Coordinates of C-alpha atoms (C1' of nucleotides) in Angstrom, one line a residue:
Chain A
A1 CA 28.8 -3.1 -25.5
T2 CA 30.5 -6.5 -26.7
P3 CA 34.1 -6.6 -26.7
S4 CA 34.3 -6.4 -30.6
D5 CA 32.1 -3.1 -30.4
R6 CA 34.8 -1.7 -28.1
T7 CA 37.5 -2.0 -30.9
K8 CA 35.3 -0.8 -33.7
T9 CA 36.3 2.4 -35.3
E10 CA 34.0 5.4 -35.4
R11 CA 33.6 4.7 -39.2
E12 CA 32.4 1.3 -38.6
L13 CA 30.1 2.4 -35.6
R14 CA 28.6 5.0 -38.1
K15 CA 28.0 2.5 -40.7
D16 CA 26.4 0.1 -38.1
F17 CA 24.2 2.8 -36.9
M18 CA 22.9 4.0 -40.5
R19 CA 22.0 0.4 -41.0
S20 CA 19.8 0.0 -37.9
K21 CA 18.4 3.7 -37.9
K22 CA 15.0 2.2 -38.3
D23 CA 15.1 1.8 -34.7
G24 CA 14.3 5.6 -34.5
A25 CA 17.4 6.0 -32.4
E26 CA 20.2 8.3 -32.2
L27 CA 23.7 7.2 -32.0
L28 CA 25.1 8.3 -28.6
L29 CA 28.6 7.4 -27.5
T30 CA 29.9 7.9 -24.1
R31 CA 33.2 7.0 -22.4
T32 CA 34.3 3.5 -22.5
A33 CA 34.7 1.5 -19.4
R34 CA 38.1 0.5 -20.4
P35 CA 39.9 3.4 -22.0
Q36 CA 43.0 1.6 -22.7
R37 CA 43.3 0.5 -26.1
N38 CA 45.2 -2.1 -28.2
H39 CA 48.4 -0.6 -29.6
S40 CA 47.5 -1.9 -33.0
D41 CA 44.8 0.5 -32.9
R42 CA 46.7 3.5 -32.5
N43 CA 46.5 4.5 -36.1
R44 CA 42.8 4.0 -36.3
K45 CA 40.6 6.8 -35.3
N46 CA 39.0 5.5 -32.0
V47 CA 35.7 6.4 -30.7
N48 CA 36.7 9.2 -28.3
S49 CA 35.4 9.0 -24.9
R50 CA 32.5 11.4 -23.9
D51 CA 32.0 12.3 -27.5
F52 CA 28.5 12.5 -28.6
L53 CA 28.3 11.9 -32.3
N54 CA 25.6 13.3 -33.8
F55 CA 23.7 12.3 -37.2
P56 CA 21.2 13.5 -39.2
P57 CA 18.4 14.4 -38.3
C58 CA 19.8 15.8 -35.2
G59 CA 22.2 18.5 -36.3
S60 CA 24.1 19.7 -33.3
I61 CA 27.1 18.3 -31.6
Q62 CA 27.0 17.8 -27.8
R63 CA 29.0 17.0 -25.0
L64 CA 27.8 14.6 -22.4
N65 CA 28.9 14.1 -19.1
T66 CA 26.4 12.5 -17.1
V67 CA 23.9 9.8 -17.6
A68 CA 21.2 12.4 -16.8
S69 CA 21.8 14.4 -19.9
L70 CA 22.2 11.2 -21.7
K71 CA 18.8 10.1 -20.8
F72 CA 17.3 13.5 -21.7
I73 CA 18.5 13.4 -25.2
C74 CA 17.2 9.9 -25.6
R75 CA 13.6 11.0 -24.5
A76 CA 13.8 13.9 -26.8
T77 CA 14.7 12.0 -29.8
A78 CA 12.5 8.9 -29.4
P79 CA 9.2 10.3 -29.3
S80 CA 7.4 7.4 -30.6
E81 CA 8.2 5.7 -27.3
P82 CA 5.8 5.2 -24.5
P83 CA 5.1 8.1 -22.4
A84 CA 6.1 7.0 -19.1
H85 CA 9.8 6.2 -19.1
P86 CA 11.4 5.3 -22.3
V87 CA 14.2 3.2 -20.9
L88 CA 17.5 3.9 -22.3
A89 CA 18.4 0.7 -23.5
R90 CA 15.3 0.3 -25.2
A91 CA 15.5 3.5 -27.0
L92 CA 19.1 2.8 -28.3
P93 CA 20.6 -0.4 -29.7
S94 CA 22.5 -1.7 -26.8
R95 CA 25.5 -2.2 -28.4
Y96 CA 26.2 1.5 -28.9
I97 CA 25.9 2.1 -25.3
R98 CA 29.4 2.3 -23.6
R99 CA 29.7 1.7 -19.9
V100 CA 29.6 4.6 -17.7
S101 CA 32.5 5.0 -15.5
P102 CA 31.9 3.9 -11.9
E103 CA 32.5 7.5 -10.5
E104 CA 29.9 8.8 -12.8
Q105 CA 27.5 6.1 -11.9
L106 CA 28.1 7.0 -8.4
A107 CA 27.2 10.6 -8.9
V108 CA 23.9 9.7 -10.3
L109 CA 22.8 7.0 -7.9
T110 CA 23.6 8.9 -4.9
A111 CA 21.8 11.9 -6.1
G112 CA 18.7 12.9 -4.0
A113 CA 19.4 10.0 -1.6
A114 CA 18.8 11.1 2.1
K115 CA 21.6 8.5 3.2
V116 CA 24.0 6.2 1.6
L117 CA 25.8 3.6 3.4
S118 CA 28.3 4.0 2.2
E119 CA 29.4 5.7 -1.0
K120 CA 32.7 4.1 -0.6
E121 CA 31.3 0.7 -0.6
L122 CA 29.1 1.5 -3.5
L123 CA 31.8 2.7 -5.6
E124 CA 33.8 -0.6 -4.9
K125 CA 30.8 -2.5 -6.1
L126 CA 30.4 -0.4 -8.9
R127 CA 34.0 -1.0 -10.0
L128 CA 33.5 -4.8 -10.1
G129 CA 31.9 -4.1 -13.5
R130 CA 29.3 -6.6 -13.2
P131 CA 25.6 -5.8 -13.0
L132 CA 24.6 -5.3 -9.3
R133 CA 21.6 -6.8 -7.8
V134 CA 19.6 -4.0 -6.3
K135 CA 16.7 -4.9 -4.2
L136 CA 13.6 -2.7 -3.7
G137 CA 11.0 -4.3 -1.5
V138 CA 7.4 -3.4 -1.5
D139 CA 4.4 -4.4 0.5
P140 CA 1.3 -4.8 -1.4
T141 CA -0.6 -3.6 1.5
A142 CA -2.7 -1.1 -0.8
P143 CA -3.5 -1.8 -4.3
D144 CA -2.4 1.6 -5.7
I145 CA 1.1 2.9 -5.7
H146 CA 1.6 6.6 -5.4
F147 CA 4.0 9.2 -5.8
G148 CA 5.6 8.5 -2.5
H149 CA 6.4 5.0 -3.8
T150 CA 8.0 6.3 -7.1
V151 CA 10.9 8.1 -5.4
A152 CA 12.5 4.8 -4.6
L153 CA 11.1 3.3 -8.0
E154 CA 13.0 6.1 -9.7
K155 CA 16.0 5.4 -8.1
L156 CA 15.8 1.6 -9.0
R157 CA 15.1 2.7 -12.6
Q158 CA 18.3 4.8 -12.7
F159 CA 20.3 1.6 -11.7
Q160 CA 18.4 -0.3 -14.4
E161 CA 19.4 2.1 -16.9
L162 CA 22.8 1.7 -16.1
G163 CA 22.8 -1.8 -16.8
H164 CA 22.3 -3.2 -13.3
Q165 CA 19.8 -5.9 -12.2
A166 CA 16.8 -4.5 -10.6
V167 CA 15.1 -6.9 -8.1
L168 CA 11.5 -5.9 -7.1
L169 CA 10.7 -7.8 -4.0
I170 CA 7.0 -8.3 -3.6
G171 CA 6.5 -8.8 0.2
D172 CA 3.4 -11.0 -0.2
F173 CA 4.4 -12.7 3.1
T174 CA 5.5 -9.7 5.1
A175 CA 2.4 -7.8 3.9
T176 CA 0.4 -10.0 6.1
I177 CA 2.2 -8.7 9.0
G178 CA 2.4 -5.1 8.1
D179 CA 5.7 -3.2 8.5
P180 CA 5.5 -1.3 11.7
S181 CA 8.2 1.2 10.4
G182 CA 6.8 4.8 11.1
R183 CA 3.6 3.4 12.4
S184 CA 2.0 4.6 15.4
A185 CA -0.2 1.8 15.6
T186 CA -0.6 -1.9 14.6
R187 CA -1.5 -2.2 11.1
P188 CA -4.7 -4.0 10.2
P189 CA -3.9 -7.4 8.9
L190 CA -4.6 -8.4 5.3
T191 CA -5.8 -11.6 4.0
R192 CA -3.6 -13.5 1.4
D193 CA -6.1 -12.9 -1.4
E194 CA -6.2 -9.1 -0.8
V195 CA -2.3 -9.3 -0.7
L196 CA -2.2 -11.3 -4.1
A197 CA -4.8 -9.1 -5.7
N198 CA -2.8 -6.0 -4.6
A199 CA 0.4 -7.3 -5.7
E200 CA -0.9 -7.7 -9.2
T201 CA -2.0 -4.1 -9.8
Y202 CA 1.0 -3.0 -7.8
T203 CA 3.6 -4.5 -10.3
D204 CA 1.5 -3.2 -13.3
Q205 CA 1.8 0.3 -12.1
A206 CA 5.5 -0.1 -11.0
F207 CA 6.2 -0.9 -14.7
K208 CA 5.1 2.5 -15.9
I209 CA 8.5 3.2 -14.2
L210 CA 10.6 0.2 -14.5
D211 CA 11.3 -1.8 -17.6
K212 CA 9.5 -4.8 -17.2
E213 CA 11.6 -7.0 -19.4
K214 CA 14.7 -6.3 -17.3
T215 CA 13.1 -6.5 -13.9
E216 CA 13.4 -9.7 -11.7
I217 CA 10.3 -10.1 -9.5
V218 CA 10.5 -12.2 -6.5
Y219 CA 7.9 -13.2 -3.8
N220 CA 9.1 -13.6 -0.2
G221 CA 6.5 -15.9 0.3
D222 CA 8.4 -18.4 -1.6
W223 CA 10.9 -18.9 1.2
F224 CA 9.1 -17.8 4.3
R225 CA 6.4 -20.3 3.7
K226 CA 8.8 -23.1 3.5
M227 CA 10.6 -22.3 6.6
S228 CA 10.2 -24.3 9.6
Y229 CA 9.9 -23.1 13.4
D230 CA 13.5 -24.2 13.7
D231 CA 14.6 -21.9 11.1
I232 CA 12.5 -19.0 12.4
L233 CA 14.0 -19.5 15.9
R234 CA 17.5 -19.5 14.3
L235 CA 16.8 -16.2 12.6
N236 CA 15.3 -14.6 15.7
S237 CA 18.3 -15.8 17.8
R238 CA 20.3 -13.3 16.0
V239 CA 18.6 -10.3 16.9
T240 CA 18.3 -8.7 20.4
L241 CA 15.1 -7.1 21.9
Q242 CA 17.1 -4.2 23.0
Q243 CA 17.9 -3.7 19.2
M244 CA 14.4 -3.7 18.3
L245 CA 13.5 -1.4 21.0
Q246 CA 16.1 1.2 20.1
R247 CA 13.8 1.8 17.2
E248 CA 12.2 5.3 17.4
D249 CA 8.8 4.0 16.2
F250 CA 8.6 1.2 18.9
R251 CA 10.0 3.5 21.5
N252 CA 7.3 6.1 20.8
R253 CA 4.7 3.7 21.0
I254 CA 5.9 2.3 24.3
E255 CA 6.0 5.7 25.7
A256 CA 2.8 6.6 24.2
G257 CA 1.3 3.5 26.1
Q258 CA 0.3 1.8 22.8
E259 CA 0.4 -1.8 22.1
I260 CA 3.2 -3.6 20.0
R261 CA 2.3 -6.9 19.0
L262 CA 5.2 -9.5 18.8
H263 CA 4.5 -10.4 15.2
E264 CA 5.4 -6.8 14.4
L265 CA 8.9 -7.4 15.8
Q266 CA 9.4 -10.2 13.1
Y267 CA 9.1 -7.6 10.2
P268 CA 12.7 -6.2 10.2
I269 CA 14.2 -9.9 10.7
M270 CA 12.2 -11.0 7.6
Q271 CA 13.1 -8.2 5.5
G272 CA 16.7 -8.7 6.5
W273 CA 16.4 -12.2 5.4
D274 CA 15.0 -11.4 2.0
S275 CA 18.4 -9.7 1.2
V276 CA 20.2 -13.0 2.0
E277 CA 17.9 -14.8 0.0
I278 CA 18.3 -12.4 -3.0
R279 CA 21.9 -11.9 -2.5
A280 CA 21.3 -8.3 -2.8
D281 CA 24.3 -5.8 -3.6
V282 CA 22.2 -2.8 -3.0
E283 CA 19.1 -2.1 -1.2
L284 CA 16.8 0.8 -1.7
G285 CA 14.2 2.2 0.5
G286 CA 12.7 5.2 2.4
T287 CA 14.5 6.6 5.2
D288 CA 12.0 4.7 7.5
Q289 CA 13.5 1.6 6.0
L290 CA 17.1 2.2 7.3
F291 CA 16.7 0.0 10.3
N292 CA 15.2 -2.8 8.4
I293 CA 17.7 -2.7 5.7
L294 CA 20.6 -2.6 8.2
V295 CA 19.3 -6.0 9.7
G296 CA 19.7 -7.4 6.2
R297 CA 23.6 -6.3 6.2
D298 CA 23.9 -8.1 9.5
F299 CA 22.6 -11.4 8.1
Q300 CA 24.1 -11.2 5.0
K301 CA 27.5 -10.9 7.0
E302 CA 26.6 -13.7 9.1
E303 CA 25.8 -15.7 6.0
G304 CA 29.2 -15.0 4.6
Q305 CA 27.7 -12.8 1.9
P306 CA 29.1 -9.4 1.0
Q307 CA 27.0 -6.8 2.6
Q308 CA 24.6 -4.9 0.7
V309 CA 24.9 -1.0 0.2
V310 CA 22.2 0.8 1.8
I311 CA 20.5 3.8 -0.2
V312 CA 17.6 5.5 1.6
M313 CA 15.5 8.0 -0.1
P314 CA 13.8 10.9 1.6
L315 CA 10.2 10.4 2.5
L316 CA 7.8 12.3 0.3
E317 CA 5.3 14.3 2.2
G318 CA 1.6 13.9 1.1
L319 CA -0.7 16.4 0.0
D320 CA -1.2 17.9 3.6
G321 CA 2.4 18.9 3.5
T322 CA 3.1 17.3 6.9
R323 CA 2.6 13.5 7.2
K324 CA 4.2 11.3 4.7
M325 CA 2.4 10.5 1.5
S326 CA 0.2 7.3 2.4
K327 CA -2.8 5.4 1.2
S328 CA -4.1 5.3 4.7
Y329 CA -3.9 8.9 5.3
G330 CA -5.7 9.7 2.3
N331 CA -3.1 12.4 1.2
Y332 CA -1.8 10.7 -1.9
I333 CA -1.4 11.0 -5.5
G334 CA -1.8 7.7 -7.2
V335 CA 0.2 6.7 -10.2
S336 CA -3.0 5.6 -11.8
D337 CA -5.1 8.6 -11.0
E338 CA -7.0 10.2 -14.0
P339 CA -4.9 12.9 -15.7
Q340 CA -7.2 15.7 -14.5
D341 CA -7.2 14.5 -10.9
M342 CA -3.5 14.1 -10.9
F343 CA -3.0 17.6 -12.2
G344 CA -5.6 18.9 -9.8
K345 CA -4.0 17.4 -6.8
L346 CA -0.5 18.4 -7.7
M347 CA -1.8 22.1 -8.1
S348 CA -3.5 22.0 -4.7
V349 CA -0.1 21.5 -2.9
S350 CA 1.7 24.3 -1.0
D351 CA 4.6 26.2 -2.5
E352 CA 7.0 24.6 -0.1
L353 CA 5.8 21.2 -0.8
M354 CA 6.2 22.0 -4.6
D355 CA 9.8 22.2 -4.2
R356 CA 10.0 19.0 -2.4
Y357 CA 8.1 17.5 -5.2
Y358 CA 10.4 19.1 -7.8
L359 CA 13.6 17.8 -5.9
L360 CA 12.1 14.2 -5.4
L361 CA 9.8 13.5 -8.1
L362 CA 11.6 15.3 -10.9
G363 CA 14.9 15.2 -9.7
E364 CA 15.6 18.8 -10.2
A365 CA 15.4 22.2 -8.4
R366 CA 12.7 24.6 -9.2
D367 CA 13.6 27.7 -10.8
P368 CA 13.1 30.4 -8.5
S369 CA 12.8 33.2 -10.8
G370 CA 9.3 32.2 -12.3
H371 CA 6.1 32.7 -10.8
P372 CA 5.2 29.8 -8.2
M373 CA 1.8 29.1 -10.1
E374 CA 3.7 28.7 -13.4
A375 CA 6.2 26.4 -11.7
K376 CA 3.5 24.2 -10.2
K377 CA 1.4 24.0 -13.6
S378 CA 4.7 23.0 -15.1
L379 CA 5.3 20.4 -12.4
A380 CA 1.8 19.0 -12.6
E381 CA 2.1 18.9 -16.5
K382 CA 5.3 16.9 -16.3
L383 CA 4.2 14.4 -13.9
T384 CA 0.8 13.9 -15.5
G385 CA 2.6 13.5 -18.8
R386 CA 5.0 11.0 -17.4
Y387 CA 2.3 8.6 -16.3
H388 CA -0.3 9.2 -18.9
G389 CA 1.5 10.4 -22.0
E390 CA 2.6 13.9 -22.9
A391 CA -0.6 14.7 -24.7
A392 CA -2.7 14.0 -21.6
G393 CA -0.4 16.2 -19.7
N394 CA -1.0 19.1 -22.0
D395 CA -4.8 18.3 -22.1
A396 CA -5.0 18.2 -18.4
R397 CA -3.3 21.8 -18.2
A398 CA -5.4 23.1 -20.8
T399 CA -8.3 22.0 -19.2
W400 CA -7.4 23.3 -15.8
E401 CA -6.6 26.6 -17.0
A402 CA -9.8 27.0 -18.9
R403 CA -11.7 25.9 -15.8
F404 CA -10.0 27.6 -13.0
S405 CA -8.0 30.5 -14.4
Q406 CA -10.7 31.5 -16.8
R407 CA -13.6 30.4 -14.7
D408 CA -15.0 28.3 -17.3
V409 CA -17.0 25.7 -15.3
G410 CA -17.9 23.6 -18.3
A411 CA -14.5 22.8 -19.0
G412 CA -13.6 19.4 -17.8
A413 CA -16.9 18.6 -16.7
T414 CA -18.2 15.2 -16.5
G415 CA -20.7 14.4 -19.2
L416 CA -24.0 13.1 -17.9
A417 CA -26.9 11.8 -20.2
I418 CA -30.0 14.1 -19.7
S419 CA -32.3 11.0 -20.3
S420 CA -31.0 9.5 -17.0
L421 CA -32.6 12.4 -14.9
P422 CA -35.6 11.4 -12.8
A423 CA -38.9 13.1 -13.4
D424 CA -40.3 15.8 -11.2
L425 CA -36.8 17.3 -10.7
N426 CA -36.0 19.7 -8.1
V427 CA -32.6 21.0 -7.1
L428 CA -32.1 18.6 -4.4
L429 CA -32.9 15.6 -6.5
L430 CA -30.7 17.0 -9.3
A431 CA -27.7 17.4 -7.1
A432 CA -28.1 14.3 -5.4
H433 CA -28.5 12.4 -8.9
C434 CA -25.3 14.2 -10.4
F435 CA -23.2 13.5 -7.4
K436 CA -24.2 9.8 -7.6
E437 CA -24.1 9.2 -11.3
A438 CA -21.1 11.4 -12.2
F439 CA -18.9 11.0 -9.4
G440 CA -20.3 7.8 -7.4
L441 CA -20.6 10.0 -4.3
E442 CA -23.5 9.2 -2.0
K443 CA -24.6 12.6 -0.2
S444 CA -27.3 12.8 2.4
N445 CA -30.1 15.1 1.7
G446 CA -29.0 16.9 4.9
E447 CA -25.5 17.4 3.7
L448 CA -26.8 18.5 0.2
R449 CA -29.2 21.0 1.6
K450 CA -26.8 22.6 4.0
Q451 CA -23.3 22.3 2.2
F452 CA -24.1 22.5 -1.4
I453 CA -27.4 24.3 -2.0
T454 CA -27.5 26.9 0.8
S455 CA -24.0 27.8 0.4
G456 CA -24.6 28.7 -3.2
S457 CA -22.2 26.1 -4.4
V458 CA -24.8 24.4 -6.8
Q459 CA -24.9 26.6 -9.8
L460 CA -26.6 25.9 -13.1
N461 CA -25.0 27.8 -16.0
G462 CA -23.5 30.0 -13.4
E463 CA -26.8 30.9 -11.6
K464 CA -27.1 29.8 -8.0
L465 CA -29.7 27.5 -7.1
T466 CA -30.2 27.9 -3.4
D467 CA -33.9 26.6 -3.0
A468 CA -33.7 22.9 -2.6
A469 CA -37.2 22.3 -3.3
A470 CA -37.4 24.5 -6.6
A471 CA -38.2 22.9 -9.7
V472 CA -35.6 22.8 -12.4
S473 CA -35.6 21.9 -15.9
I474 CA -32.3 20.7 -17.9
Q475 CA -31.4 21.3 -21.2
S476 CA -28.8 19.8 -23.3
G477 CA -25.5 21.7 -23.0
D478 CA -26.4 23.0 -19.5
V479 CA -23.5 23.0 -17.1
L480 CA -24.3 22.1 -13.5
K481 CA -21.7 23.1 -11.1
L482 CA -21.8 21.0 -7.8
S483 CA -18.7 22.2 -5.9
K484 CA -15.3 23.9 -6.9
K485 CA -14.3 20.3 -8.0
H486 CA -17.3 18.8 -9.4
A487 CA -19.2 19.9 -12.4
V488 CA -21.4 18.0 -14.9
K489 CA -22.3 18.8 -18.4
F490 CA -25.6 17.5 -19.7
V491 CA -25.8 15.7 -23.2
Chain B
rG1 C1' -1.2 -15.4 37.9
rG2 C1' -2.1 -10.5 41.2
rG3 C1' -3.0 -5.3 41.6
rU4 C1' -4.7 -1.2 39.0
rA5 C1' -6.7 2.2 35.2
rG6 C1' -9.4 2.5 31.2
rA7 C1' -12.9 1.4 26.6
rU8 C1' -17.2 8.0 24.3
rG9 C1' -19.1 10.3 17.5
rC10 C1' -13.8 9.9 11.6
rC11 C1' -9.6 10.8 15.5
rC12 C1' -8.2 12.9 20.2
rG13 C1' -10.8 14.2 24.4
rA14 C1' -14.4 16.5 28.3
rG15 C1' -18.6 14.6 30.5
rU16 C1' -20.4 10.8 36.3
rG17 C1' -28.6 10.1 36.8
rG18 C1' -32.7 14.2 33.4
rC19 C1' -30.9 21.1 30.8
rU20 C1' -26.8 15.3 26.1
rA21 C1' -26.9 14.0 19.3
rA22 C1' -23.2 14.6 23.8
rA23 C1' -18.0 20.5 25.6
rG24 C1' -13.4 21.6 23.2
rG25 C1' -9.6 20.4 19.6
rG26 C1' -8.1 17.8 15.2
rG27 C1' -9.4 16.2 10.6
rG28 C1' -13.2 16.5 6.6
rC29 C1' -16.8 19.2 3.7
rA30 C1' -18.9 24.0 1.7
rG31 C1' -18.1 29.1 1.1
rA32 C1' -15.2 34.0 1.3
rC33 C1' -10.5 35.7 -0.2
rU34 C1' -6.7 33.7 -3.8
rG35 C1' -2.5 31.4 -7.8
rU36 C1' -8.9 25.5 -7.1
rA37 C1' -1.4 27.6 -3.1
rA38 C1' -0.6 28.6 1.9
rA39 C1' -2.3 31.5 5.8
rU40 C1' -6.8 33.8 7.4
rC41 C1' -12.2 34.2 7.9
rU42 C1' -17.5 31.9 7.9
rG43 C1' -20.8 27.9 8.2
rC44 C1' -21.5 22.5 8.5
rU45 C1' -19.9 17.9 10.2
rG46 C1' -25.2 10.5 12.7
rG47 C1' -29.9 9.6 9.4
rC48 C1' -34.8 11.0 7.9
rU49 C1' -37.9 15.8 7.9
rA50 C1' -40.1 22.1 5.0
rA51 C1' -40.9 22.2 10.3
rC52 C1' -42.5 20.1 15.3
rG53 C1' -40.5 15.6 15.8
rC54 C1' -38.8 10.6 15.2
rC55 C1' -34.7 6.9 14.8
rU56 C1' -29.9 5.4 15.6
rA57 C1' -25.3 6.2 18.8
rC58 C1' -20.8 6.7 24.5
rG59 C1' -17.0 -1.6 24.2
rC60 C1' -20.7 -6.2 24.8
rU61 C1' -25.0 -8.5 27.7
rG62 C1' -28.4 -8.0 31.3
rG63 C1' -30.1 -5.1 35.6
rU64 C1' -31.7 -0.8 38.8
rU65 C1' -34.8 3.7 37.8
rC66 C1' -40.5 7.4 35.5
rG67 C1' -35.6 8.3 33.1
rA68 C1' -28.7 5.7 32.3
rA69 C1' -22.8 7.6 28.4
rU70 C1' -23.4 8.4 33.7
rC71 C1' -25.4 3.5 38.9
rC72 C1' -25.0 -2.2 39.5
rA73 C1' -23.7 -7.4 37.8
rG74 C1' -21.2 -10.3 34.3
rC75 C1' -18.3 -10.6 29.9
rU76 C1' -14.7 -8.9 25.9
rC77 C1' -10.5 -5.9 25.0
rU78 C1' -6.4 -2.7 25.9
rG79 C1' -2.4 0.1 29.1
rC80 C1' 0.5 0.4 33.5
rC81 C1' 2.8 -1.9 37.9
rC82 C1' 4.1 -6.6 40.3
rA83 C1' 5.3 -11.7 39.7

RNA sequence: GGGUAGAUGCCCGAGUGGCUAAAGGGGGCAGACUGUAAAUCUGCUGGCUAACGCCUACGCUGGUUCGAAUCCAGCUCUGCCCA
């Protein structure tokens, strides 16, 4: 809000609003950062704190206490916004947004965090009244970001919505080392080209969550590539080996008799230096990042900078429910997974894990009174909708229900041209062809025979095809089920 | 630099001359049951083959042998202990 906005009367604000109503937004007013008013204003009806002034076509008057509810209303009233994350500031003319008090911000920003170091420091920084520089470092070690990454990205978005400066650090340099955090083995090295390619898709996907316009992107190669050996030694001299070896992941590897390469020890040092270069006020990360982030605090102190506040988010368990979600474990849900895939993966998680997902991905607790399956469908629908649009979320749910609840194998089946089929068709050839053409899966004949055909997994229009050598003929509209998760419909 | 232990299938791990495509476990895949949940149960889990069988595979290279994951030599890599 500009200073002049703060002194505007409600009437003036209403007038402004009506004028700019084409934005499709609603007028929302929350408590001003500076409640004190000029005495000359006393006679004028000032915009009251916390009042939510409602305009047609809305209807009801509500009271807003938190940013979370504020956000909710914005989403509900701006249906034309892109599905993923209509950012508050984009949905509303910025001049109508009043600053949220530091205390309220604190409550929102620390929600769901595994650890905040410290809330007191964070509050002090929030009270400075300037946008904070909030760092989130990502290593483009894999091209896709998954739901595990989004936990911290969501937190970063909350900062962004409150008017703080999101700084997305692409660890193009550090990625070639590989973060040893939480690792039980040395990471395979990546080439620079791989890293750059990954970084690109990575940021594209991150902007499904963050507001691109308001995000500062930095590459740590920009400074690390310029450093001399002198500089590196100077940095290294500030950290002791004992400190490094305190780390649980290193200790475990030593105890387990596994190698630790020296370059892996550099990782926390580099990540720490990133914070100095960025002049971060806050750094976000997973709990496994705590040590690395703390190194950043040390460096900042030695450089005479204010120390960053540490906010670490819990690690999201992957689909197996035990190990953390990770590309390399293959237990992840990618942000760019197809809607049907995403929905299906979410439905396959255990009930226990569903509660975690509710908490960390939706930021809410599951209603324990409902049926777990309903709750899971709702979770899957919401998350699918978040990344693909509400309509896609609804679609995915409808297809899923038709296919699995009502056992309609054809629903959601992948279409396949009947003309692409080879001549002299038998069951084995048909299954191999469909796996390859529709899903890109190469199955050996033995596997097809043993797993899919003999077991009765392969079914044509509901009829089991258990003889691999039997001839089949396919007609348009036939549905071939290959497995629980794979079916094709011929066109 | 010295000593010592080791390298087996997707992973862990047993195997110390033929009965070994290699025990067992994990993971994965398919099926049953379900809420495509979890748990549980069953089957499969190097490739080709209808099958007999053939090919490929126990770090690399070479050797001994009718026959080598297994014995020998050299090499590469790793752990641990000492310096």
